[in-house]
Short mmCIF file of C-alpha atoms in Angstrom, two decimals:
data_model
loop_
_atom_site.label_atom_id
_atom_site.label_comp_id
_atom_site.label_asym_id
_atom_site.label_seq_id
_atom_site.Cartn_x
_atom_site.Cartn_y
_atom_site.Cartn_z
CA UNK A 5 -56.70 7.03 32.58
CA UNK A 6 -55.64 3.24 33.31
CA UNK A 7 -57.91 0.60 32.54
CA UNK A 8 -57.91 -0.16 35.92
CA UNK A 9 -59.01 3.08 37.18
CA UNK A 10 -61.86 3.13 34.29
CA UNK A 11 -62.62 -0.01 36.33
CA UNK A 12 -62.80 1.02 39.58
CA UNK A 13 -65.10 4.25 38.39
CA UNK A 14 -67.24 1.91 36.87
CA UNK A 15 -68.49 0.64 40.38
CA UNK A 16 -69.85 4.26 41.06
CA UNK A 17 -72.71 2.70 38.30
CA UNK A 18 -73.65 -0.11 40.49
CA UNK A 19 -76.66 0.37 43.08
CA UNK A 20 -76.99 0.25 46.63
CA UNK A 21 -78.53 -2.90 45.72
CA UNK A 22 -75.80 -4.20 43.39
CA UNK A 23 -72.87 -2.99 46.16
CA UNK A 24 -74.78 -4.76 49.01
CA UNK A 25 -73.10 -7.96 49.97
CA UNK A 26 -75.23 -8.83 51.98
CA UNK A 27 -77.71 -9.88 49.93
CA UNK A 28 -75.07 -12.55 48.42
CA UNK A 29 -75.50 -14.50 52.15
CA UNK A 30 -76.96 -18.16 52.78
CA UNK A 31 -75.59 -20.81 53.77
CA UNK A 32 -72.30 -19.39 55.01
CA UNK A 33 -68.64 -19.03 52.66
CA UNK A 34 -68.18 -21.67 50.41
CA UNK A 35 -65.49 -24.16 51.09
CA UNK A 36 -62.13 -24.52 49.29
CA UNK A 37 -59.86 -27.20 48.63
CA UNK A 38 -62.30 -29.76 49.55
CA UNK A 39 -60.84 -33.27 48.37
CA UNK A 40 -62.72 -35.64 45.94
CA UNK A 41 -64.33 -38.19 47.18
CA UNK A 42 -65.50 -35.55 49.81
CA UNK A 43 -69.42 -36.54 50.86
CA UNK A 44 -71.14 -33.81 50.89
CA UNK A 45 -74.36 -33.49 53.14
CA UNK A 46 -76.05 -30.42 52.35
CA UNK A 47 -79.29 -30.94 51.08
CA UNK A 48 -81.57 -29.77 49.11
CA UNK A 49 -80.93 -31.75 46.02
CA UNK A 50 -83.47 -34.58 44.72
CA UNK A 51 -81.58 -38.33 44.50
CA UNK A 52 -80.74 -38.38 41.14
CA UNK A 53 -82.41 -42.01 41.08
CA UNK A 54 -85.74 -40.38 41.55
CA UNK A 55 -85.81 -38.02 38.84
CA UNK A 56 -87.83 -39.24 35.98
CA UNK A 57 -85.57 -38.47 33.26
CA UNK A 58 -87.15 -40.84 30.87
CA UNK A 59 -90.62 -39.98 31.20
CA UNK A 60 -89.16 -36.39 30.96
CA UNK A 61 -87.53 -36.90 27.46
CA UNK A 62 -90.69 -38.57 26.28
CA UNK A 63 -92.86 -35.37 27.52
CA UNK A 64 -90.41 -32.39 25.50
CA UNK A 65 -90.49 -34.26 22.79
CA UNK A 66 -93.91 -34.54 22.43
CA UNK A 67 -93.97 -30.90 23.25
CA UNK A 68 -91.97 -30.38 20.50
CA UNK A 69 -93.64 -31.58 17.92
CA UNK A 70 -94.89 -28.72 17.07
CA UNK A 71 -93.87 -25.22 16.96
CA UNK A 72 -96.41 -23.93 19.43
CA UNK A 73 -94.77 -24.79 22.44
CA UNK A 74 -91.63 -22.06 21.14
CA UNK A 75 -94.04 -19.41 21.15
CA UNK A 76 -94.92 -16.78 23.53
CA UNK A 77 -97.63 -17.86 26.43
CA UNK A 78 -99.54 -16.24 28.87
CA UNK A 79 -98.42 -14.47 31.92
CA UNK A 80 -100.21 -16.98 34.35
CA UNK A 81 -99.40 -20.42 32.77
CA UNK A 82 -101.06 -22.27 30.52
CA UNK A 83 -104.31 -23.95 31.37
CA UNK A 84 -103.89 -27.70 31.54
CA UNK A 85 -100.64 -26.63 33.70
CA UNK A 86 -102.91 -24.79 36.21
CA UNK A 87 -105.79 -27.17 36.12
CA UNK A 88 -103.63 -29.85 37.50
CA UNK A 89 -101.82 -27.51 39.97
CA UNK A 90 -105.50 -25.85 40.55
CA UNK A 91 -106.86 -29.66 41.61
CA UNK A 92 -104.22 -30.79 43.83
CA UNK A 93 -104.29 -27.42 45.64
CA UNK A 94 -107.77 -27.75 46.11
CA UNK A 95 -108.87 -24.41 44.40
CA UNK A 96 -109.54 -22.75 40.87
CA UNK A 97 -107.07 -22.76 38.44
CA UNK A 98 -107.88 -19.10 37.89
CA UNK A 99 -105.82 -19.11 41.75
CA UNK A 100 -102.94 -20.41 40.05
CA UNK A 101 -99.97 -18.45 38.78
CA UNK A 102 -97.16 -20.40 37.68
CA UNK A 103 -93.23 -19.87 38.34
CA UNK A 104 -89.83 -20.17 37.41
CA UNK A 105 -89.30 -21.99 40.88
CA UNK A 106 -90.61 -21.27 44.57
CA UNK A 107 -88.07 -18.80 44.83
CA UNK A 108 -89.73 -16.99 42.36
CA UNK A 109 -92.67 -16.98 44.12
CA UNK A 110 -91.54 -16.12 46.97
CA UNK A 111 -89.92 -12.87 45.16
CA UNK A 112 -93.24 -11.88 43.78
CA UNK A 113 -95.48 -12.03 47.10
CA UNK A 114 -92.02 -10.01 48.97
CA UNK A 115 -91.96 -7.25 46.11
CA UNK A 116 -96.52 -7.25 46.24
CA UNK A 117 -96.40 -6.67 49.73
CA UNK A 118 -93.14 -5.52 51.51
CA UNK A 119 -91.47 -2.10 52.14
CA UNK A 120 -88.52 -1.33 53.49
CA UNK A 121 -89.00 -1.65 57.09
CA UNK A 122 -91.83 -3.90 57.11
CA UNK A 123 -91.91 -7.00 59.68
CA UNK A 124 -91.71 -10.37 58.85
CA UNK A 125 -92.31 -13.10 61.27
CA UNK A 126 -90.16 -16.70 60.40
CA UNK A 127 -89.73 -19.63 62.02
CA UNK A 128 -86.46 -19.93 64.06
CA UNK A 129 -84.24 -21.78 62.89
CA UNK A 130 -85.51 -20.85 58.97
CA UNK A 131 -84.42 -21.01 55.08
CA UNK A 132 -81.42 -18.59 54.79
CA UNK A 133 -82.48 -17.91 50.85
CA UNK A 134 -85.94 -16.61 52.13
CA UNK A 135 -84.48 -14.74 54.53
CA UNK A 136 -81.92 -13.08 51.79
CA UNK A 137 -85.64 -12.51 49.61
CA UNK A 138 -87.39 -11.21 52.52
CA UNK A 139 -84.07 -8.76 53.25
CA UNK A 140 -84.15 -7.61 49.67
CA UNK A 141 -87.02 -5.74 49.80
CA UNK A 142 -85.98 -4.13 53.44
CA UNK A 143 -87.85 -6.27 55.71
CA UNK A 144 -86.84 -7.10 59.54
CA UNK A 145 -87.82 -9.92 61.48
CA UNK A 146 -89.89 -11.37 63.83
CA UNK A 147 -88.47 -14.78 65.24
CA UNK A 148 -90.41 -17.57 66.48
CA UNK A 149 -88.94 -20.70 68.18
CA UNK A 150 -89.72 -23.73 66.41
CA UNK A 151 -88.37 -27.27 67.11
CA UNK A 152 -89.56 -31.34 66.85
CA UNK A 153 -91.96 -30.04 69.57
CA UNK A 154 -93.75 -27.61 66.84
CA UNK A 155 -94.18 -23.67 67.04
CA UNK A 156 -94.06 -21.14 69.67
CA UNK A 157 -97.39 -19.88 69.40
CA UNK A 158 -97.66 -18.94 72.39
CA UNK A 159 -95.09 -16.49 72.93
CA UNK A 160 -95.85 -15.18 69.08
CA UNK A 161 -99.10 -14.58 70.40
CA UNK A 162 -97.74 -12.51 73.31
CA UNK A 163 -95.79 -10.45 70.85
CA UNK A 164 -98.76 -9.96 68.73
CA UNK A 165 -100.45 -8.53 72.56
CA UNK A 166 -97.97 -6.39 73.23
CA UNK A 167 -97.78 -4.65 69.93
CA UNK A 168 -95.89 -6.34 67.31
CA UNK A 169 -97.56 -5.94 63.89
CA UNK A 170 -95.64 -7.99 61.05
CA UNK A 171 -96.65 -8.14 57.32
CA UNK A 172 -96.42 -11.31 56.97
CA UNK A 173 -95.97 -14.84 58.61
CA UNK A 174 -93.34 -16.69 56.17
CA UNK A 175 -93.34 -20.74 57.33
CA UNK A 176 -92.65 -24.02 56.12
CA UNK A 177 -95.15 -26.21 57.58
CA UNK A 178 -94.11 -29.90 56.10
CA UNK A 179 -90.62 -30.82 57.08
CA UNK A 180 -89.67 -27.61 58.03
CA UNK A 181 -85.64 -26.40 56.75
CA UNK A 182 -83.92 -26.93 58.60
CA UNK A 183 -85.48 -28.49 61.95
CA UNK A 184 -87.61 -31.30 59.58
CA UNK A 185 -90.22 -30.57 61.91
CA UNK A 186 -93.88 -30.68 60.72
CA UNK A 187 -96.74 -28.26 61.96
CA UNK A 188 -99.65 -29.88 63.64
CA UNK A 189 -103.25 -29.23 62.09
CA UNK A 190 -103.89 -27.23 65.50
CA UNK A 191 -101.09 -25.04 64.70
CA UNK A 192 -101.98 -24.05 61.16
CA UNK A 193 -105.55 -23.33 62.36
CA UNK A 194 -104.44 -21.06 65.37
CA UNK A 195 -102.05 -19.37 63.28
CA UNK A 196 -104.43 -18.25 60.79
CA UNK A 197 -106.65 -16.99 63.26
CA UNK A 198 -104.28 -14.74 64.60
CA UNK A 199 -103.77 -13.75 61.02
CA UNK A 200 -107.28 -12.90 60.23
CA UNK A 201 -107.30 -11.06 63.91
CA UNK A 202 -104.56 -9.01 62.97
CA UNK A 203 -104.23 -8.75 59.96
CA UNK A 204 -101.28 -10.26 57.86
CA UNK A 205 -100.67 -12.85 55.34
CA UNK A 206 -99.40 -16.17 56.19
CA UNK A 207 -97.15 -17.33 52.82
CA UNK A 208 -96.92 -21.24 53.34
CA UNK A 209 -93.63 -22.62 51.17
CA UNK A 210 -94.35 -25.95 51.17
CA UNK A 211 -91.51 -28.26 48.73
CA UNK A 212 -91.54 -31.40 50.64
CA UNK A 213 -95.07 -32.07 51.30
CA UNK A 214 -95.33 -34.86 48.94
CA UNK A 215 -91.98 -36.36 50.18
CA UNK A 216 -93.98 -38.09 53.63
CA UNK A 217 -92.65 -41.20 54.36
CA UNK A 218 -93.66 -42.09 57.74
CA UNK A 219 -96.52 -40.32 59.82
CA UNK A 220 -99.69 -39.10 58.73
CA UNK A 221 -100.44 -36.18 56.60
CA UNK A 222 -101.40 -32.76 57.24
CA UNK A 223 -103.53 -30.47 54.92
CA UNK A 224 -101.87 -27.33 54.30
CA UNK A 225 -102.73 -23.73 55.64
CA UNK A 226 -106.41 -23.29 54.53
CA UNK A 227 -106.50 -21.58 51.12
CA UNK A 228 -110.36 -20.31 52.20
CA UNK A 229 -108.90 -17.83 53.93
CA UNK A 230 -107.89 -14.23 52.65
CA UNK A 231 -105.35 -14.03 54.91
CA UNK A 232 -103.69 -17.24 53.35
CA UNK A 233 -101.03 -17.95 50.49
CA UNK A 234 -99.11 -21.20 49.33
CA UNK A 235 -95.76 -20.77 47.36
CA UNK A 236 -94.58 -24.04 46.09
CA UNK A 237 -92.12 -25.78 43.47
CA UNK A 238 -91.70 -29.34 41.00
CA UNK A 239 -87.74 -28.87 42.33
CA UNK A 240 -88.10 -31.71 45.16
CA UNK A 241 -90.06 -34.28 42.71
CA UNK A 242 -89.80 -33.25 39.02
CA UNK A 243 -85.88 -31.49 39.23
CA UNK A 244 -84.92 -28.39 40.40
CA UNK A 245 -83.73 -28.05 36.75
CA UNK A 246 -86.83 -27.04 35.64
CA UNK A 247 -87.08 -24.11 37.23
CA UNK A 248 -91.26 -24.33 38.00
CA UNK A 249 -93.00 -23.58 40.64
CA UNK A 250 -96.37 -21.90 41.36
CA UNK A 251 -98.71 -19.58 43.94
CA UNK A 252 -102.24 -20.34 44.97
CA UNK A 253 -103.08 -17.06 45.85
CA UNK A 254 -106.22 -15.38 47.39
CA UNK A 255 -108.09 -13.36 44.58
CA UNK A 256 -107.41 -10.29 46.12
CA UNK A 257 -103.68 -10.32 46.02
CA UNK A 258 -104.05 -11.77 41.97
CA UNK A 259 -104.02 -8.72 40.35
CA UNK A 260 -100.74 -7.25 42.14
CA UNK A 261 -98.63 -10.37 41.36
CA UNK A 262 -99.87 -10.35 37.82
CA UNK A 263 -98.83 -6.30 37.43
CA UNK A 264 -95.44 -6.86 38.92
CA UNK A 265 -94.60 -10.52 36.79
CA UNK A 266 -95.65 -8.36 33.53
CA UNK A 267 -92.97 -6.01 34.52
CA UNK A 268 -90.23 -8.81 34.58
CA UNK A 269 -90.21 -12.13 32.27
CA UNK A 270 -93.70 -11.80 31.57
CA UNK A 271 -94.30 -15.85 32.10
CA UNK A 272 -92.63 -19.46 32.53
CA UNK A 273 -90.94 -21.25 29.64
CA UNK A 274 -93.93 -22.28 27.40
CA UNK A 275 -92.08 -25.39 26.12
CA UNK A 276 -91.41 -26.69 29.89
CA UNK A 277 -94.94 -26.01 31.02
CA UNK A 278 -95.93 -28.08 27.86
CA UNK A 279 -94.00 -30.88 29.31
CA UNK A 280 -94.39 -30.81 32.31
CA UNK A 281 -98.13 -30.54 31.68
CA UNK A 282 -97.75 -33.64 29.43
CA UNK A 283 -96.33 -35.71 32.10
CA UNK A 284 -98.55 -34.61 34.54
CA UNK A 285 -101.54 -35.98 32.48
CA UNK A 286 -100.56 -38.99 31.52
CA UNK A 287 -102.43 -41.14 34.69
CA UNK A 288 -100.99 -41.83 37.76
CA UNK A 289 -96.97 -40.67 36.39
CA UNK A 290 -96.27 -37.93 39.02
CA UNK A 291 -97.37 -40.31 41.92
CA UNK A 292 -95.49 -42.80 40.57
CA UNK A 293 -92.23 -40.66 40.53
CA UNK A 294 -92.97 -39.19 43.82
CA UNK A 295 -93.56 -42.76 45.64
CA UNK A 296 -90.15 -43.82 43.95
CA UNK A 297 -88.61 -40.80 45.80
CA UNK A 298 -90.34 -41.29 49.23
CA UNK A 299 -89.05 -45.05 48.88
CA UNK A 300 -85.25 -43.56 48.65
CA UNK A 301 -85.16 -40.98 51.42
CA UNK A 302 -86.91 -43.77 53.71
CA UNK A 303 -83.86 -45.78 53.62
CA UNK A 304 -81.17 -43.47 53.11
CA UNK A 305 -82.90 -41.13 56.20
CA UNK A 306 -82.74 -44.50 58.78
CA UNK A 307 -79.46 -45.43 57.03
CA UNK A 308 -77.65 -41.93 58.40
CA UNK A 309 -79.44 -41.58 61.68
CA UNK A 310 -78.84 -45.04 62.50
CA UNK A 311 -74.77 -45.33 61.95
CA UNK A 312 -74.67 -41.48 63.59
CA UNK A 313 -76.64 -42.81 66.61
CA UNK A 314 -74.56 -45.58 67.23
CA UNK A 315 -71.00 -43.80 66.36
CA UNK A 316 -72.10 -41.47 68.54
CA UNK A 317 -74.55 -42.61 71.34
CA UNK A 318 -75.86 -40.20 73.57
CA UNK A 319 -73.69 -37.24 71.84
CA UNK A 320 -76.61 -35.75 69.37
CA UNK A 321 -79.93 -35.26 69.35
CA UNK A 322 -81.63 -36.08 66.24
CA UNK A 323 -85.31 -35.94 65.39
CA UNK A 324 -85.89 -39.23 63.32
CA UNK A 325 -87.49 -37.75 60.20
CA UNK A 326 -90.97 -38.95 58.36
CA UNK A 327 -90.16 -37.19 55.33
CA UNK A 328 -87.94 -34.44 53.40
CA UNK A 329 -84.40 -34.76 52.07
CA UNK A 330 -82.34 -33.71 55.17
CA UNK A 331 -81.94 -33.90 59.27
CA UNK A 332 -81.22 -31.78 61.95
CA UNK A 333 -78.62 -32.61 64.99
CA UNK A 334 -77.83 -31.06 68.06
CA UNK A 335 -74.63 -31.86 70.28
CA UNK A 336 -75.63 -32.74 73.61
CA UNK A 337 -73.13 -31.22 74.89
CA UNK A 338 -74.08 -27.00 74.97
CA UNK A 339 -70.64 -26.03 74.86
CA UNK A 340 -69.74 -27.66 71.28
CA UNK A 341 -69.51 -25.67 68.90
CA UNK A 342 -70.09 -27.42 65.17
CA UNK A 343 -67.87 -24.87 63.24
CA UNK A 344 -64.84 -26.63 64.59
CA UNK A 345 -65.93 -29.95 64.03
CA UNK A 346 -66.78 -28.87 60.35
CA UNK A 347 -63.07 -27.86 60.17
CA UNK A 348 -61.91 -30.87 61.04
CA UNK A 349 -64.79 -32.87 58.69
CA UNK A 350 -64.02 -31.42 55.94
CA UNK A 351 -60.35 -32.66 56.22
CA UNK A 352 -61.53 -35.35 56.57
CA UNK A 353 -63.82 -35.84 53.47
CA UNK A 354 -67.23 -34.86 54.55
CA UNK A 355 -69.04 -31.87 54.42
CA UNK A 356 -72.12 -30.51 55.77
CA UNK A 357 -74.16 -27.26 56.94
CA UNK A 358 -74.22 -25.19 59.84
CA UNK A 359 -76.91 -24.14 61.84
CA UNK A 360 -76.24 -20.38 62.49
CA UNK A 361 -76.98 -19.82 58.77
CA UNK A 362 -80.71 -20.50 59.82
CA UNK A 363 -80.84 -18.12 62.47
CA UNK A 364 -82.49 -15.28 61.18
CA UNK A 365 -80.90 -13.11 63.88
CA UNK A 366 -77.25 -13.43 62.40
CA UNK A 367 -75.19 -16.22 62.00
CA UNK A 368 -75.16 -16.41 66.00
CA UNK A 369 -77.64 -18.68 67.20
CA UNK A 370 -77.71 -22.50 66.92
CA UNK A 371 -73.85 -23.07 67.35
CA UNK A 372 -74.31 -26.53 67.98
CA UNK A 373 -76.73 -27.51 65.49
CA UNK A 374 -76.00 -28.74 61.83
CA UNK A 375 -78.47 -29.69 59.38
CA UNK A 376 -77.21 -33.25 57.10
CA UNK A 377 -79.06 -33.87 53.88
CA UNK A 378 -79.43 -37.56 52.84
CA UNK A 379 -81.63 -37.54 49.57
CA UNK A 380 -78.65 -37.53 46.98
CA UNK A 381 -75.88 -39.85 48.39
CA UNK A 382 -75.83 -43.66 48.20
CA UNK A 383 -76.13 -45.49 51.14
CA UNK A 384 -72.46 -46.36 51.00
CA UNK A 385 -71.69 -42.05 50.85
CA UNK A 386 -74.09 -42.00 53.96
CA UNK A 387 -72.24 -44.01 56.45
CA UNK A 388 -69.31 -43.31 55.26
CA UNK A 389 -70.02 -39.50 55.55
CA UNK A 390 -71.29 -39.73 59.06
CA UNK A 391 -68.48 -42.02 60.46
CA UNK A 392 -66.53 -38.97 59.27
CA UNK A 393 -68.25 -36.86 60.78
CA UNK A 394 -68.26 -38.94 64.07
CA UNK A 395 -64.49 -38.52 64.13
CA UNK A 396 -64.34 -34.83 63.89
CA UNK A 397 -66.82 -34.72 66.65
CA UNK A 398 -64.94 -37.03 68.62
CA UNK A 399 -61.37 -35.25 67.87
#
């Protein structure tokens, strides 16, 4: 037998899992041949100018100074980790189970309370990666509209009437990828009512909450509630490096996520919690950082809407945002169609992302929509990106 049929047999081995390309989707194919000085607005990276690198350095090492922080740890973090997490989330630490990320998290709620065939509701337009979790474990979905004018709760509630009966609600109430829209305190109060009336779990993701810089703050969903959980992440303030995140969870769901984490890498990296936990502690450090990021995106957000708005006037519709790391646009004009203007971008040295990777229906919906992240290029990248991007939408 040839080596290459010894290959080819060797894919009988894989899984339906492992054969399933599907589950390699999000944010579309990746581009080729892109040239260098291409400026890429995609998001979802911190500014490299508000990471805290130093105070980082100082933190490990003082982790390791001793041998300790090499060791094994416990499955749900260690204590001082959770106490701070515990206090900012406004419950006990005993609520808290740490992460390698908010992916992560997500992952473990999915696998505690999906099966195949279960319903999920999401926001429409939504995270493509949560969809990809959410699909992993055989969900469907739900869709409900959301936009700068906040969620259909209306209509879900009509669905909810007439029968519909998802698992769970998964939403991004701060900032929301990719719209950047926020939730109102109304919302988040209405929706968990129709949770506790009937009877699934809202799981709140929530990574850009602290990144506010304009508008006034909302509390998250209400962690009093059984019928409440928060899934969140250090990747938007600390580095996505990292790899830590956490769950506030309701008691009752505890036990499940702990049985199915001991099944996989048993707990975070002991000698990141350590200093991350060190940083954390010392007094006032973590605002400090964040306020340094908030300060960034504030210019670099008015910096790209402003030079699109006026290379463009009238052509998009952009939702000025009060906080995050990236915008959403709409063409005016319902007949554009944003995958031909990305063609042409991209020859031209820019690069951004589509909207029909956020619909959770297919890559169908939102033809006209892109969403342009801002947090990690100067301000010289940012208008020179979007007058790029102006010409391909003018061409």
């Amino acid at each position: 037998m040839t080596i290459e049929a010894v290959r080819t047999d060797l894919h009988s081995l894989l899984s339906a899992r492992g054969t399933d390309r599907q589950l390699a989707g999000g944010f579309g194919p990746a581009p080729t041949g892109l040239a260098e000085n291409t400026v890429r607005l995609l998001g979802g990276v911190p500014a490299d100018e508000a990471l805290p690198t130093t105070e980082l350095a100082d933190a490990f090492a003082g982790a390791l100074k001793s041998p300790a922080a090499l060791h094994y740890s416990v499955l749900p973090g260690i204590a001082p980790l959770r106490e701070w997490i515990g206090a900012r989330e406004g419950v006990d630490p005993d609520r808290i189970l740490v992460t390698n990320g908010a992916l992560h998290a997500l992952n473990l709620i999915f696998d505690a309370i999906l099966e195949p065939g279960d319903v999920v509701a999401v926001e429409s337009p939504t995270f493509p990666l949560a969809l990809r979790e959410a699909s992993y474990y055989g969900a469907t979905f739900l869709p409900v509209q959301t936009s700068e004018n906040g969620l259909d709760l209306d209509g879900f509630e009509e669905q909810l009437r007439a029968g519909a009966r998802p698992k769970l609600f998964y939403v991004i109430p701060d900032f929301q990828n990719p719209t950047g829209s926020t939730l109102s305190a109304q919302a988040r109060t209405r929706l968990v009512a129709l949770a506790e009336q009937y009877g699934f779990l809202i799981v709140s993701d929530n990574p850009y909450k602290e990144l506010r810089f304009g508008g006034t703050a909302v509390d998250d969903f209400d962690l009093g509630s059984d019928n409440v959980i928060r899934a969140n992440t250090f990747s938007k303030t600390l580095g996505p490096g990292l790899r830590l995140g956490w769950i506030a969870s309701p008691e009752w769901l505890l036990p499940a996520l702990s049985r199915i984490r001991s099944t996989q890498d048993q707990h975070t990296s002991l000698v990141t919690q350590t200093a991350v936990a060190n940083l954390l502690h010392s007094d006032g450090t973590f605002d400090r950082i964040v306020a340094g990021g908030r300060d960034l995106y504030r210019e670099r957000s008015s910096v790209l809407v402003d030079t699109l708005e006026s290379a463009l006037p009238g052509q998009l519709r952009i939702v000025r945002p009060e906080g995050g790391i990236f915008l959403w646009l709409t063409a005016a004009d319902p007949d554009v169609d944003l995958a031909d203007v990305q063609t042409r971008a991209r020859a031209l040295g820019v690069d951004f992302s589509l909207g029909r990777y956020f619909d959770p229906t297919g890559p169908v919906g939102y033809l006209g929509s892109a969403r342009l992240g801002f947090s990690n290029q100067s301000v010289e990248n940012l208008v020179t990106g979007a007058n790029r991007f102006a010409e391909a939408f003018r061409a």
